[in-house]
Coordinates of C-alpha atoms in Angstrom, one line a residue:
M1 CA -1.8 -28.5 -10.5
S2 CA -0.1 -28.2 -6.9
R3 CA -1.2 -31.1 -4.3
R4 CA -1.5 -27.7 -1.4
A5 CA -4.1 -26.0 -5.0
L6 CA -5.9 -28.9 -4.9
R7 CA -5.9 -29.8 -1.0
R8 CA -7.7 -26.5 -0.4
L9 CA -10.6 -27.0 -3.8
R10 CA -10.8 -30.1 -2.0
G11 CA -11.9 -28.6 1.3
E12 CA -9.0 -30.3 3.3
Q13 CA -6.9 -28.4 5.9
R14 CA -3.5 -28.5 6.6
G15 CA -2.4 -31.1 9.5
Q16 CA -5.8 -33.2 8.4
E17 CA -4.1 -34.7 5.2
P18 CA -3.2 -38.5 5.8
L19 CA 1.0 -39.2 6.1
G20 CA 0.8 -41.4 3.5
P21 CA -1.8 -42.0 0.2
D22 CA -4.2 -43.4 2.4
A23 CA -1.9 -44.5 5.7
L24 CA -4.2 -43.7 8.3
Q25 CA -7.8 -43.7 6.3
F26 CA -10.8 -46.3 7.6
V27 CA -13.8 -47.0 6.8
L28 CA -16.9 -48.3 8.6
P29 CA -19.2 -49.1 6.4
D30 CA -23.0 -48.9 6.5
D31 CA -25.3 -50.8 5.0
D32 CA -27.7 -47.8 5.1
D33 CA -25.0 -45.2 4.3
A34 CA -24.0 -47.6 1.2
E35 CA -27.9 -47.7 0.4
E36 CA -28.2 -44.4 0.9
E37 CA -25.4 -42.8 -0.8
G38 CA -23.9 -45.3 -2.9
P39 CA -21.1 -44.4 -4.7
K40 CA -21.0 -40.3 -3.7
Q41 CA -17.6 -39.4 -2.7
G42 CA -17.3 -36.9 0.3
S43 CA -15.4 -34.4 0.2
G44 CA -12.4 -35.0 2.3
G45 CA -10.6 -36.9 -0.2
R46 CA -10.6 -39.6 -1.9
R47 CA -11.8 -42.9 -0.7
P48 CA -8.8 -46.3 -0.7
G49 CA -11.8 -48.9 0.1
G50 CA -12.4 -48.8 -3.7
A51 CA -16.0 -46.1 -4.7
G52 CA -18.5 -48.1 -3.9
K53 CA -17.4 -48.5 -0.6
E54 CA -19.2 -45.7 2.1
G55 CA -17.2 -45.3 5.8
V56 CA -15.8 -43.1 8.5
R57 CA -12.6 -41.5 7.8
V58 CA -9.5 -41.1 10.9
N59 CA -8.0 -38.5 10.6
N60 CA -6.3 -38.0 13.4
R61 CA -2.7 -38.9 13.8
F62 CA -3.3 -39.0 18.1
E63 CA -6.0 -43.1 16.8
L64 CA -2.8 -44.7 15.9
I65 CA -2.6 -45.0 19.5
N66 CA -5.7 -47.7 20.2
I67 CA -4.8 -48.4 16.4
E68 CA -5.0 -52.3 17.6
D69 CA -8.8 -51.4 19.3
L70 CA -9.3 -49.6 16.4
E71 CA -8.8 -52.5 13.9
D72 CA -11.2 -55.3 16.3
D73 CA -13.8 -53.0 15.8
L74 CA -13.5 -52.6 11.8
V75 CA -16.4 -55.8 11.9
V76 CA -19.2 -54.9 10.5
N77 CA -22.0 -57.5 9.3
G78 CA -19.9 -60.3 10.5
E79 CA -17.7 -59.5 7.3
R80 CA -13.7 -57.2 8.2
S81 CA -13.4 -54.5 6.0
D82 CA -11.0 -53.7 2.9
C83 CA -9.9 -51.1 4.2
A84 CA -7.6 -51.7 7.0
L85 CA -4.2 -50.7 7.3
P86 CA -2.5 -50.6 3.3
D87 CA 1.4 -51.7 3.9
S88 CA 2.5 -48.6 3.1
V89 CA 2.3 -47.9 7.1
S90 CA 4.2 -51.2 8.1
S91 CA 6.6 -50.9 5.0
G92 CA 7.3 -47.1 5.3
N93 CA 7.6 -47.4 1.8
K94 CA 5.4 -44.7 0.1
G95 CA 6.8 -45.0 -3.6
R96 CA 6.4 -48.3 -3.5
A97 CA 2.8 -48.3 -2.4
Q98 CA 1.9 -46.0 -4.8
R99 CA 3.5 -47.8 -7.4
G100 CA 1.3 -50.7 -6.7
N101 CA -1.4 -49.5 -6.2
P102 CA -3.7 -49.1 -9.4
E103 CA -6.9 -47.7 -7.3
A104 CA -4.5 -45.0 -6.4
K105 CA -3.6 -44.2 -9.9
Q106 CA -7.0 -44.4 -11.3
D107 CA -7.8 -41.8 -9.1
E108 CA -5.0 -39.4 -9.5
D109 CA -6.1 -39.2 -13.1
E110 CA -9.8 -39.2 -12.2
A111 CA -8.0 -36.1 -10.3
K112 CA -6.2 -34.9 -13.2
A113 CA -9.2 -35.3 -15.7
G114 CA -11.6 -33.4 -13.5
F115 CA -8.3 -30.2 -12.9
P116 CA -6.8 -30.2 -16.6
E117 CA -3.6 -27.6 -16.3
Q118 CA -3.7 -24.7 -18.5
E119 CA -0.5 -23.9 -21.0
N120 CA 1.3 -22.2 -17.9
G121 CA 0.4 -24.7 -15.3
L122 CA -1.8 -21.9 -13.6
E123 CA -5.0 -23.1 -13.0
D124 CA -8.6 -21.2 -13.5
I125 CA -10.1 -20.8 -10.3
D126 CA -13.5 -20.0 -11.2
R127 CA -14.0 -22.7 -13.6
I128 CA -12.4 -25.0 -11.4
L129 CA -15.4 -24.3 -8.5
E130 CA -18.2 -24.1 -10.9
R131 CA -16.9 -27.5 -12.0
I132 CA -17.3 -28.7 -9.0
E133 CA -20.5 -27.1 -8.1
D134 CA -21.9 -28.7 -11.0
S135 CA -20.8 -32.1 -10.1
S136 CA -21.7 -31.5 -6.6
G137 CA -24.5 -29.7 -7.0
F138 CA -23.3 -27.4 -3.9
S139 CA -23.4 -24.2 -4.2
H140 CA -19.0 -23.0 -3.2
P141 CA -19.3 -19.5 -1.4
G142 CA -19.4 -16.7 -3.5
P143 CA -20.6 -12.8 -3.0
P144 CA -24.1 -12.4 -2.3
P145 CA -26.8 -12.4 -4.6
L146 CA -27.6 -9.3 -6.4
N147 CA -31.1 -8.0 -7.8
S148 CA -31.2 -7.6 -11.6
R149 CA -29.8 -3.2 -11.6
K150 CA -26.7 -4.3 -10.0
H151 CA -26.2 -8.1 -12.0
V152 CA -24.4 -5.5 -14.0
L153 CA -21.5 -4.5 -12.5
Y154 CA -20.5 -7.2 -11.4
V155 CA -16.7 -7.3 -11.3
E156 CA -15.4 -11.3 -12.5
H157 CA -11.9 -12.0 -11.2
R158 CA -10.5 -13.4 -13.8
H159 CA -11.2 -10.3 -16.4
L160 CA -8.9 -7.6 -14.1
N161 CA -5.4 -9.3 -15.3
P162 CA -4.5 -8.4 -19.3
D163 CA -2.7 -11.4 -18.9
T164 CA -5.8 -13.6 -19.6
E165 CA -6.9 -11.2 -22.2
L166 CA -3.2 -11.6 -23.5
K167 CA -2.7 -15.2 -23.8
R168 CA -5.8 -15.7 -25.5
Y169 CA -4.8 -13.3 -28.3
F170 CA -1.3 -14.7 -28.9
G171 CA -0.9 -17.8 -26.5
A172 CA 0.4 -17.6 -22.9
R173 CA 4.5 -18.6 -24.1
A174 CA 4.4 -15.0 -26.0
V175 CA 2.1 -13.3 -23.1
L176 CA 4.8 -15.3 -20.3
G177 CA 7.7 -15.3 -22.4
E178 CA 10.5 -16.6 -19.3
Q179 CA 8.7 -15.7 -16.6
R180 CA 7.5 -19.2 -16.0
P181 CA 11.2 -20.9 -14.7
R182 CA 12.0 -17.5 -11.9
Q183 CA 8.5 -17.5 -10.9
R184 CA 9.2 -21.2 -9.0
Q185 CA 12.2 -19.0 -7.3
R186 CA 10.7 -15.9 -6.7
V187 CA 8.9 -15.3 -3.3
Y188 CA 5.4 -14.3 -4.0
P189 CA 4.2 -10.9 -1.8
K190 CA 0.4 -9.6 -0.3
C191 CA -1.6 -11.4 -3.2
T192 CA -3.9 -8.9 -5.6
W193 CA -5.9 -8.8 -8.1
L194 CA -5.4 -5.1 -9.3
T195 CA -1.9 -5.1 -10.2
T196 CA 1.3 -7.9 -9.8
P197 CA 3.6 -6.6 -7.7
K198 CA 6.7 -6.5 -9.6
S199 CA 10.2 -7.1 -8.4
T200 CA 12.0 -3.7 -9.3
W201 CA 9.7 -2.0 -7.3
P202 CA 10.7 -0.5 -3.5
R203 CA 10.1 -2.6 -0.9
Y204 CA 6.8 -1.9 0.7
S205 CA 6.3 -0.8 3.8
K206 CA 2.6 0.5 5.2
P207 CA 2.8 4.0 4.0
G208 CA -0.4 5.0 6.5
L209 CA -3.2 4.5 4.2
S210 CA -5.5 2.3 5.2
M211 CA -9.5 1.9 4.7
R212 CA -12.3 1.6 7.4
L213 CA -16.0 0.7 7.0
L214 CA -18.6 3.3 7.9
E215 CA -21.8 2.2 7.9
S216 CA -23.9 -0.3 6.2
K217 CA -27.7 -0.1 5.1
K218 CA -30.1 -1.6 2.7
G219 CA -27.2 -4.4 1.5
L220 CA -24.8 -2.0 0.6
S221 CA -21.6 -1.2 2.3
F222 CA -20.0 2.1 2.8
F223 CA -16.4 2.5 3.2
A224 CA -13.7 5.2 3.0
F225 CA -10.2 5.3 2.8
E226 CA -8.0 7.2 6.1
H227 CA -4.5 9.4 6.3
N228 CA -2.3 8.9 9.9
E229 CA -0.3 11.5 10.8
E230 CA 2.3 10.6 8.7
Y231 CA 0.6 9.6 5.4
Q232 CA -1.0 12.8 6.5
Q233 CA 2.8 14.8 6.4
A234 CA 3.4 13.2 3.6
Q235 CA 0.4 14.8 1.5
H236 CA 1.3 18.2 2.7
K237 CA 4.9 18.1 1.0
F238 CA 3.1 17.1 -1.2
L239 CA 1.0 19.6 -1.8
V240 CA 3.7 22.2 -2.1
A241 CA 5.6 20.5 -4.5
V242 CA 3.0 20.3 -6.1
E243 CA 2.5 24.5 -6.4
S244 CA 6.3 24.4 -7.2
M245 CA 5.7 22.8 -10.7
E246 CA 8.6 21.0 -10.8
P247 CA 8.6 17.3 -11.2
N248 CA 11.3 16.9 -9.5
N249 CA 10.5 17.1 -6.4
I250 CA 7.8 15.2 -6.9
V251 CA 10.7 12.5 -7.3
V252 CA 12.3 13.5 -4.2
L253 CA 8.9 13.0 -1.5
L254 CA 8.9 9.6 -3.5
Q255 CA 12.3 8.8 -2.4
T256 CA 10.8 8.9 1.0
S257 CA 7.9 7.6 0.2
P258 CA 7.6 5.6 -2.5
Y259 CA 4.1 4.7 -1.6
H260 CA 2.2 7.7 -1.7
V261 CA -0.3 7.7 -4.1
D262 CA -1.2 11.2 -5.6
S263 CA 2.5 11.4 -5.4
L264 CA 2.4 8.6 -8.1
L265 CA -0.9 8.9 -10.1
Q266 CA 1.3 13.3 -10.6
L267 CA 4.4 12.1 -11.2
S268 CA 2.9 9.3 -13.7
D269 CA 1.3 12.0 -16.0
A270 CA 4.7 13.1 -16.1
C271 CA 6.0 10.9 -17.2
R272 CA 3.0 9.9 -19.6
F273 CA 4.0 13.8 -21.4
Q274 CA 7.0 13.3 -22.2
E275 CA 5.9 10.4 -23.9
D276 CA 7.7 7.9 -21.5
Q277 CA 4.6 5.2 -21.4
E278 CA 5.7 2.5 -19.3
M279 CA 6.9 4.3 -16.5
A280 CA 3.8 5.9 -16.1
R281 CA 1.8 2.1 -16.4
D282 CA 4.1 1.1 -13.8
L283 CA 3.3 3.9 -11.6
I284 CA -0.4 3.7 -12.0
E285 CA 0.2 0.8 -11.0
R286 CA 2.2 1.1 -8.0
A287 CA -0.3 3.4 -6.9
L288 CA -3.3 0.4 -7.2
Y289 CA -0.4 -1.7 -5.0
S290 CA -0.7 1.0 -2.7
M291 CA -4.0 0.8 -1.9
E292 CA -5.1 -2.6 -2.4
C293 CA -2.7 -3.6 0.1
A294 CA -5.2 -0.6 2.7
F295 CA -8.6 -2.5 2.0
H296 CA -10.5 -3.3 4.4
P297 CA -11.1 -6.9 4.9
L298 CA -14.9 -6.2 4.4
F299 CA -14.5 -5.0 0.9
S300 CA -15.0 -6.4 -2.3
L301 CA -14.3 -5.9 -5.4
T302 CA -16.5 -8.1 -7.3
S303 CA -19.9 -8.1 -5.0
G304 CA -21.6 -4.6 -6.9
T305 CA -22.6 -3.9 -3.0
C306 CA -19.5 -1.7 -2.0
R307 CA -19.2 2.0 -2.3
L308 CA -16.7 4.9 -2.0
D309 CA -18.1 8.8 -1.3
Y310 CA -16.0 10.3 -4.3
R311 CA -16.3 13.9 -1.7
R312 CA -14.4 12.8 0.5
P313 CA -10.3 13.4 -1.0
E314 CA -9.5 10.6 0.2
N315 CA -11.5 7.8 -2.0
R316 CA -10.7 9.8 -5.2
S317 CA -7.6 8.9 -5.8
F318 CA -8.9 5.2 -6.3
Y319 CA -11.3 6.0 -8.4
L320 CA -8.4 8.0 -10.9
A321 CA -5.8 5.1 -10.1
L322 CA -9.1 3.2 -11.4
Y323 CA -9.4 5.0 -15.1
K324 CA -5.5 5.9 -15.2
Q325 CA -5.4 2.2 -15.2
M326 CA -8.2 1.3 -17.5
S327 CA -7.0 3.5 -20.5
F328 CA -4.0 2.0 -20.5
L329 CA -5.4 -1.4 -20.4
E330 CA -7.6 0.0 -23.7
K331 CA -4.3 1.7 -24.8
R332 CA -2.5 -1.8 -24.6
G333 CA -5.0 -3.9 -26.6
C334 CA -7.1 -4.9 -23.9
P335 CA -10.5 -3.7 -24.2
R336 CA -11.8 -6.4 -21.9
T337 CA -10.0 -5.9 -19.4
A338 CA -11.0 -2.2 -19.3
L339 CA -14.5 -3.2 -19.7
E340 CA -14.1 -4.9 -16.1
Y341 CA -12.5 -1.4 -14.6
C342 CA -14.9 0.4 -15.9
K343 CA -17.7 -1.4 -14.2
L344 CA -15.9 -1.3 -11.1
I345 CA -15.5 2.3 -11.2
L346 CA -19.6 2.6 -11.6
S347 CA -19.9 -0.1 -8.9
L348 CA -18.4 2.1 -6.3
E349 CA -21.0 5.0 -6.9
P350 CA -23.7 4.5 -9.5
D351 CA -26.0 6.2 -9.1
E352 CA -24.0 9.6 -8.1
D353 CA -21.3 8.4 -11.2
P354 CA -18.4 10.6 -10.8
L355 CA -16.6 9.9 -13.8
C356 CA -19.4 9.6 -15.7
M357 CA -18.6 6.5 -16.7
L358 CA -21.7 5.7 -18.1
L359 CA -20.3 7.3 -21.5
L360 CA -17.1 5.2 -21.9
I361 CA -18.3 2.0 -21.6
D362 CA -20.7 1.1 -24.9
H363 CA -17.4 2.2 -26.4
L364 CA -15.6 -0.3 -24.3
A365 CA -17.9 -3.3 -24.9
L366 CA -18.4 -2.4 -28.1
R367 CA -14.3 -3.3 -28.8
A368 CA -14.6 -6.0 -26.6
R369 CA -17.2 -7.4 -29.0
N370 CA -18.9 -8.2 -26.0
Y371 CA -21.9 -6.7 -27.3
E372 CA -25.3 -9.4 -25.4
Y373 CA -23.2 -7.5 -21.5
L374 CA -24.3 -3.8 -24.0
I375 CA -27.9 -4.8 -24.7
H376 CA -28.0 -6.1 -21.5
L377 CA -27.5 -3.0 -19.4
F378 CA -29.7 -0.5 -21.8
Q379 CA -32.4 -3.4 -20.8
E380 CA -32.3 -2.8 -17.2
W381 CA -31.3 0.4 -16.9
E382 CA -32.8 2.4 -19.2
A383 CA -36.4 3.1 -17.1
H384 CA -34.9 4.5 -14.5
R385 CA -31.9 6.1 -15.7
N386 CA -32.3 7.4 -18.9
L387 CA -30.0 5.8 -21.7
S388 CA -30.7 6.7 -24.3
Q389 CA -30.7 10.2 -23.6
L390 CA -27.2 9.8 -24.4
P391 CA -26.1 10.2 -27.8
N392 CA -23.5 7.7 -27.3
F393 CA -26.0 4.3 -26.0
A394 CA -28.6 6.1 -28.5
F395 CA -25.9 5.3 -31.2
S396 CA -24.0 2.3 -29.9
V397 CA -26.9 0.1 -28.1
P398 CA -28.4 -0.3 -31.8
L399 CA -24.9 -0.9 -33.5
A400 CA -24.5 -3.7 -30.7
Y401 CA -27.8 -5.2 -32.3
F402 CA -26.7 -4.8 -35.9
L403 CA -23.6 -6.7 -35.1
L404 CA -24.8 -9.0 -33.3
S405 CA -27.3 -9.8 -36.1
Q406 CA -24.2 -10.4 -38.5
Q407 CA -22.5 -13.3 -36.3
T408 CA -23.9 -16.4 -38.1
D409 CA -23.4 -19.1 -35.1
L410 CA -27.0 -17.4 -34.3
P411 CA -30.0 -19.2 -35.2
E412 CA -32.3 -17.3 -38.1
H413 CA -34.8 -15.6 -35.9
E414 CA -32.8 -14.5 -33.0
L415 CA -30.8 -12.8 -36.1
T416 CA -33.7 -11.5 -38.0
S417 CA -35.1 -10.3 -34.4
A418 CA -31.8 -8.4 -34.1
R419 CA -31.5 -6.7 -37.1
Q420 CA -35.4 -5.3 -36.9
Q421 CA -34.6 -3.8 -33.3
A422 CA -31.2 -2.3 -35.1
S423 CA -32.9 -0.4 -37.4
L424 CA -36.1 0.4 -35.0
L425 CA -33.3 2.5 -32.3
I426 CA -30.8 3.5 -34.9
Q427 CA -33.7 5.7 -36.3
Q428 CA -35.2 6.6 -32.6
A429 CA -31.7 8.2 -32.5
L430 CA -31.6 10.2 -36.1
T431 CA -34.1 11.7 -34.9
M432 CA -33.4 12.1 -31.2
F433 CA -30.3 13.9 -32.9
P434 CA -30.0 14.4 -35.7
G435 CA -26.7 17.4 -35.8
A436 CA -24.6 13.9 -35.0
L437 CA -25.4 12.2 -39.0
M438 CA -22.9 14.9 -40.7
P439 CA -20.3 15.1 -38.0
L440 CA -20.3 11.0 -37.9
L441 CA -20.1 11.2 -42.1
E442 CA -16.9 13.3 -41.9
C443 CA -14.9 11.0 -39.3
C444 CA -15.6 8.4 -41.3
S445 CA -14.6 10.0 -44.8
V446 CA -17.6 9.5 -46.2
R447 CA -19.8 11.7 -48.6
P448 CA -23.1 12.4 -47.6
D449 CA -26.1 12.1 -51.1
A450 CA -26.3 15.7 -52.1
T451 CA -30.7 15.1 -51.3
V452 CA -29.1 13.9 -47.3
A453 CA -26.6 16.6 -47.0
N454 CA -29.0 19.5 -48.3
H455 CA -32.2 18.7 -46.5
R456 CA -33.0 20.9 -43.8
F457 CA -33.0 18.3 -40.7
F458 CA -29.7 16.3 -41.2
G459 CA -28.1 20.2 -43.1
P460 CA -25.4 22.3 -41.2
D461 CA -28.3 24.0 -39.3
A462 CA -29.3 21.1 -37.7
E463 CA -25.7 20.6 -35.8
I464 CA -25.9 25.1 -35.7
S465 CA -28.8 25.0 -33.8
Q466 CA -28.7 22.1 -31.0
P467 CA -27.0 23.3 -27.6
P468 CA -23.9 23.7 -26.2
A469 CA -23.8 21.0 -24.3
L470 CA -25.4 18.5 -26.5
S471 CA -23.1 19.1 -28.9
Q472 CA -19.9 18.3 -26.7
L473 CA -21.4 15.2 -26.1
V474 CA -21.4 14.2 -29.8
S475 CA -18.2 15.5 -29.8
L476 CA -16.8 13.5 -27.2
Y477 CA -18.7 10.0 -28.6
L478 CA -17.7 10.8 -32.3
G479 CA -14.2 11.2 -30.4
R480 CA -13.9 8.5 -29.7
S481 CA -16.2 5.2 -31.0
H482 CA -15.9 6.9 -34.9
F483 CA -14.2 4.1 -36.3
L484 CA -16.5 1.4 -34.8
W485 CA -19.0 2.7 -38.1
K486 CA -16.3 2.6 -41.2
D487 CA -17.2 -0.8 -42.4
P488 CA -18.7 -1.2 -45.5
T489 CA -21.6 -3.0 -44.6
T490 CA -22.3 -0.7 -41.5
M491 CA -22.9 2.2 -43.4
S492 CA -25.1 0.5 -45.7
W493 CA -27.1 -0.2 -43.0
L494 CA -26.9 3.5 -42.0
E495 CA -27.8 5.2 -45.0
E496 CA -31.1 2.7 -45.1
N497 CA -32.5 3.8 -41.6
V498 CA -31.3 7.4 -42.9
R499 CA -33.3 7.2 -46.1
A500 CA -36.3 6.1 -43.7
V501 CA -35.8 8.6 -41.2
L502 CA -36.1 11.5 -43.9
Q503 CA -39.5 9.8 -44.8
A504 CA -40.9 10.4 -41.7
V505 CA -39.9 14.2 -41.3
D506 CA -41.5 15.2 -44.8
A507 CA -44.4 13.2 -44.2
G508 CA -44.6 15.1 -40.9
D509 CA -44.2 12.9 -38.6
P510 CA -45.1 14.0 -34.8
A511 CA -42.4 12.2 -33.0
V512 CA -39.3 14.6 -35.2
E513 CA -41.3 17.7 -33.4
A514 CA -41.2 15.6 -29.4
C515 CA -37.6 14.9 -30.1
E516 CA -37.0 19.1 -31.5
N517 CA -38.9 20.1 -27.8
R518 CA -36.7 17.5 -25.6
R519 CA -33.5 18.4 -27.3
K520 CA -34.1 22.1 -26.3
V521 CA -35.3 21.3 -22.2
L522 CA -32.7 18.7 -21.5
Y523 CA -29.5 20.3 -22.4
Q524 CA -29.2 23.6 -21.0
R525 CA -26.1 22.8 -19.3
A526 CA -23.5 19.9 -18.4
P527 CA -23.3 18.7 -15.3
R528 CA -20.2 19.3 -13.5
N529 CA -19.1 15.1 -13.8
I530 CA -19.7 15.0 -17.4
H531 CA -17.3 18.1 -17.1
R532 CA -14.8 16.0 -15.3
H533 CA -14.8 13.1 -18.0
V534 CA -14.2 15.3 -20.5
I535 CA -11.2 16.4 -19.0
L536 CA -9.9 12.9 -18.3
S537 CA -11.1 11.9 -21.8
E538 CA -8.4 14.2 -22.9
I539 CA -10.4 13.8 -26.6
K540 CA -9.2 17.4 -28.5
E541 CA -12.8 17.7 -30.1
A542 CA -14.4 17.0 -26.3
V543 CA -12.1 20.0 -24.7
A544 CA -12.6 22.3 -27.4
A545 CA -16.8 22.7 -26.1
L546 CA -15.5 22.7 -22.2
P547 CA -17.4 26.2 -21.1
S548 CA -15.3 28.8 -20.1
D549 CA -15.3 29.0 -16.6
V550 CA -14.2 25.4 -17.0
T551 CA -11.3 26.3 -18.8
T552 CA -9.9 28.8 -17.0
Q553 CA -9.9 27.1 -13.6
S554 CA -6.4 25.3 -12.4
V555 CA -7.0 21.2 -13.5
M556 CA -4.5 19.4 -11.2
G557 CA -3.9 15.3 -12.7
F558 CA -4.3 14.1 -8.9
D559 CA -8.6 15.6 -8.2
P560 CA -9.4 17.4 -11.5
L561 CA -13.0 19.2 -10.8
P562 CA -13.1 18.3 -7.3
P563 CA -16.7 18.0 -6.0
L564 CA -18.5 21.5 -4.4
D565 CA -20.0 19.7 -1.4
T566 CA -16.3 18.2 -0.5
I567 CA -15.9 16.3 2.9
Y568 CA -13.1 16.9 4.5
S569 CA -11.8 14.6 7.5
Y570 CA -8.4 16.7 8.1
V571 CA -7.1 20.3 6.9
R572 CA -4.6 21.6 5.2
P573 CA -2.3 23.6 7.8
E574 CA -2.1 27.2 7.0
R575 CA 1.2 28.3 4.5
L576 CA 2.5 31.9 6.3
S577 CA 3.7 34.1 2.9
P578 CA 5.5 37.2 2.2
V579 CA 2.4 37.9 1.0
S580 CA 0.2 37.7 3.3
H581 CA 2.8 40.4 5.9
G582 CA 2.3 42.7 3.2
N583 CA 6.3 42.6 3.1
T584 CA 6.6 45.0 -0.4
I585 CA 10.1 44.1 -0.6
A586 CA 9.9 40.8 -0.4
L587 CA 6.9 41.4 -3.2
F588 CA 9.1 42.6 -5.2
F589 CA 12.4 40.2 -5.2
R590 CA 9.8 37.5 -6.0
S591 CA 8.4 38.7 -8.8
L592 CA 12.7 40.2 -10.3
L593 CA 13.6 36.3 -8.7
P594 CA 10.5 33.5 -8.7
N595 CA 12.6 31.0 -7.3
Y596 CA 12.9 33.5 -3.9
T597 CA 11.2 32.7 -1.0
T598 CA 11.9 34.3 2.3
E599 CA 10.5 31.3 4.7
E600 CA 9.4 34.1 7.1
R601 CA 7.3 31.7 10.0
L602 CA 6.8 33.6 13.1
E603 CA 7.2 31.0 15.7
E604 CA 4.8 31.7 19.1
G605 CA 3.5 34.8 18.1
V606 CA 6.8 36.5 18.1
A607 CA 7.3 38.7 15.7
G608 CA 11.6 39.4 16.0
G609 CA 12.5 35.9 15.9
P610 CA 15.5 34.0 15.0
N611 CA 13.5 32.7 11.4
R612 CA 13.0 36.2 10.2
N613 CA 16.7 37.7 11.1
Q614 CA 17.4 34.7 8.8
G615 CA 14.9 35.4 5.9
L616 CA 16.8 39.1 5.8
I617 CA 20.2 37.1 4.7
R618 CA 18.2 36.0 2.6
L619 CA 17.2 38.5 1.2
M620 CA 20.5 40.4 0.8
L621 CA 22.3 37.5 -0.2
A622 CA 19.6 37.1 -3.5
L623 CA 19.6 40.5 -3.5
R624 CA 23.7 40.6 -4.0
D625 CA 23.8 37.3 -7.2
M626 CA 20.6 39.7 -8.8
M627 CA 22.9 42.5 -9.0
A628 CA 26.4 40.8 -9.5
N629 CA 24.9 39.2 -12.3
F630 CA 23.7 42.5 -14.2
H631 CA 25.8 43.7 -17.5
F632 CA 25.2 47.0 -17.8
N633 CA 26.7 48.2 -22.2
D634 CA 29.2 51.0 -21.9
L635 CA 27.1 54.4 -22.8
E636 CA 30.5 56.5 -24.6
V637 CA 30.3 54.0 -26.9
P638 CA 28.2 54.5 -30.5
R639 CA 25.4 53.1 -31.7
E640 CA 25.6 52.8 -35.3
D641 CA 23.0 49.9 -35.9
N642 CA 20.4 52.8 -34.6
P643 CA 21.6 56.6 -36.3
E644 CA 17.8 57.8 -35.6
G645 CA 18.1 57.1 -32.1
E646 CA 20.1 60.1 -31.2
G647 CA 18.0 63.3 -30.1
D648 CA 16.2 64.2 -27.5
W649 CA 12.9 62.5 -26.5
D650 CA 9.5 64.0 -27.2

């Protein structure tokens, strides 16, 4: 660990450290303090007089002027303190003093033992702070205390870095490779949590993006991104480039504005469609870096008390960038890091949940094998969010209980309780969503028993009779998480509970009819945020189940299905087009030449300005090019290939 990091952890400030080991420290022992505190050590660093003495430290270099007077005062209770000026100050040999001082070596060894370095030479600051808190009894400053509802959305900084998860799987050497020798010579840019700036990126300059604090109430802070005039101009150019349906126009815009967020998001989608995953991920990371550099000083990623209103277009880019980065992390094999990003997105607006992250967080928790978190989230939010009415939670939570009961490192009574709870919840899920069983078995390539397949409750009628909105939710869950059920042990457990449900149905359990009535009432139509989530998920089965009024809309990758109550801070200037002027000739040639535009702009209301003349000139040039490319066949040459074509038309 570097000396600078160790000094910060101990609470020292620059300019207050000693010149050498114990060079400027003087201890005035006090019997009362010694009896009360004993061998306690202050937060300012180690003491030169041994571990059993306490005194007053003098770190101000200017006190050397009166050092003779200070030495005369170092006699307490008739004894002279052992903490006089060390020999290293008089001789000036710092290295010899360190080698000849066994106590300094002992303290140094204790410091190394208390702060062990990791294999890659970097320190886990969170663990060090926790160790300091446990040893000293004082808590370090952190985020404000959260109630039970917000605590499940608390984000940990160290889990936002995918390298942390990859090192746990493959080791630091496999992840870092040749990075360690080059890091010492590299000039580090601004420190960020979401991404690590790369040397291949363009030089960062403020693109005109900022964040301001709107208000603070009830322990929550509401923020909003803002665009200055320069960024607004770039945003207008970006919208024109998107309308042209040509990705090269976005590339040209990024050459002048390399950190324009929406351009980076849109170009990332274009690269992903062309199967250039590396470039697509790099563009998303650059967009996140641009937005993180614009954070307000009070905006916190981890506290769970900061809010961003999705109705503001400036804020949506941050949501979408986080979502796309989360998708890349999941495909990269980092489900734990993706889960932390999912919690971050959900914490920005948990009540509205504009990207409907509740349809995804259970899947990431199961993939990361964080079963305790999923169960804790379900227990905390079930009372006020009715998570059991979502098919993904109805099936994922009992699966988490069952997988937890398969672990051998838990006490026997906890394993039995988890198994019983899993069976109870999966039976409730099968009773509430019977139409999900047969598609689940089909996705897992499992042939159901004839008794189950031919039963009226789980048969084909169960899937057909469920509302379209419910079918969409079931398709989304199965398309994403069906492989989690393929384990033979899980299938055997599922089979046992299916038979138990059939027995309850045949016995006329009133819960069956209650669930049927609830299905007819609750799932009439899916809200807009679920449709937005389905579009972003790109799961074929769920996208195919979207209603026609959604599929007929033009969906843009940088802003899919914007809210109907959007809050605009600035309006795009109106663009004058040939259609608006009723120019029939220009409209005709535009239909022949889609790339042709007259670019008519009437300045100051003058009807016959120079721009109109330039537009007519361009129109004539386009007409000449079109006529020059026409090739007429010789009508006098008889056509032998179509003998029946001769004669008059009817």
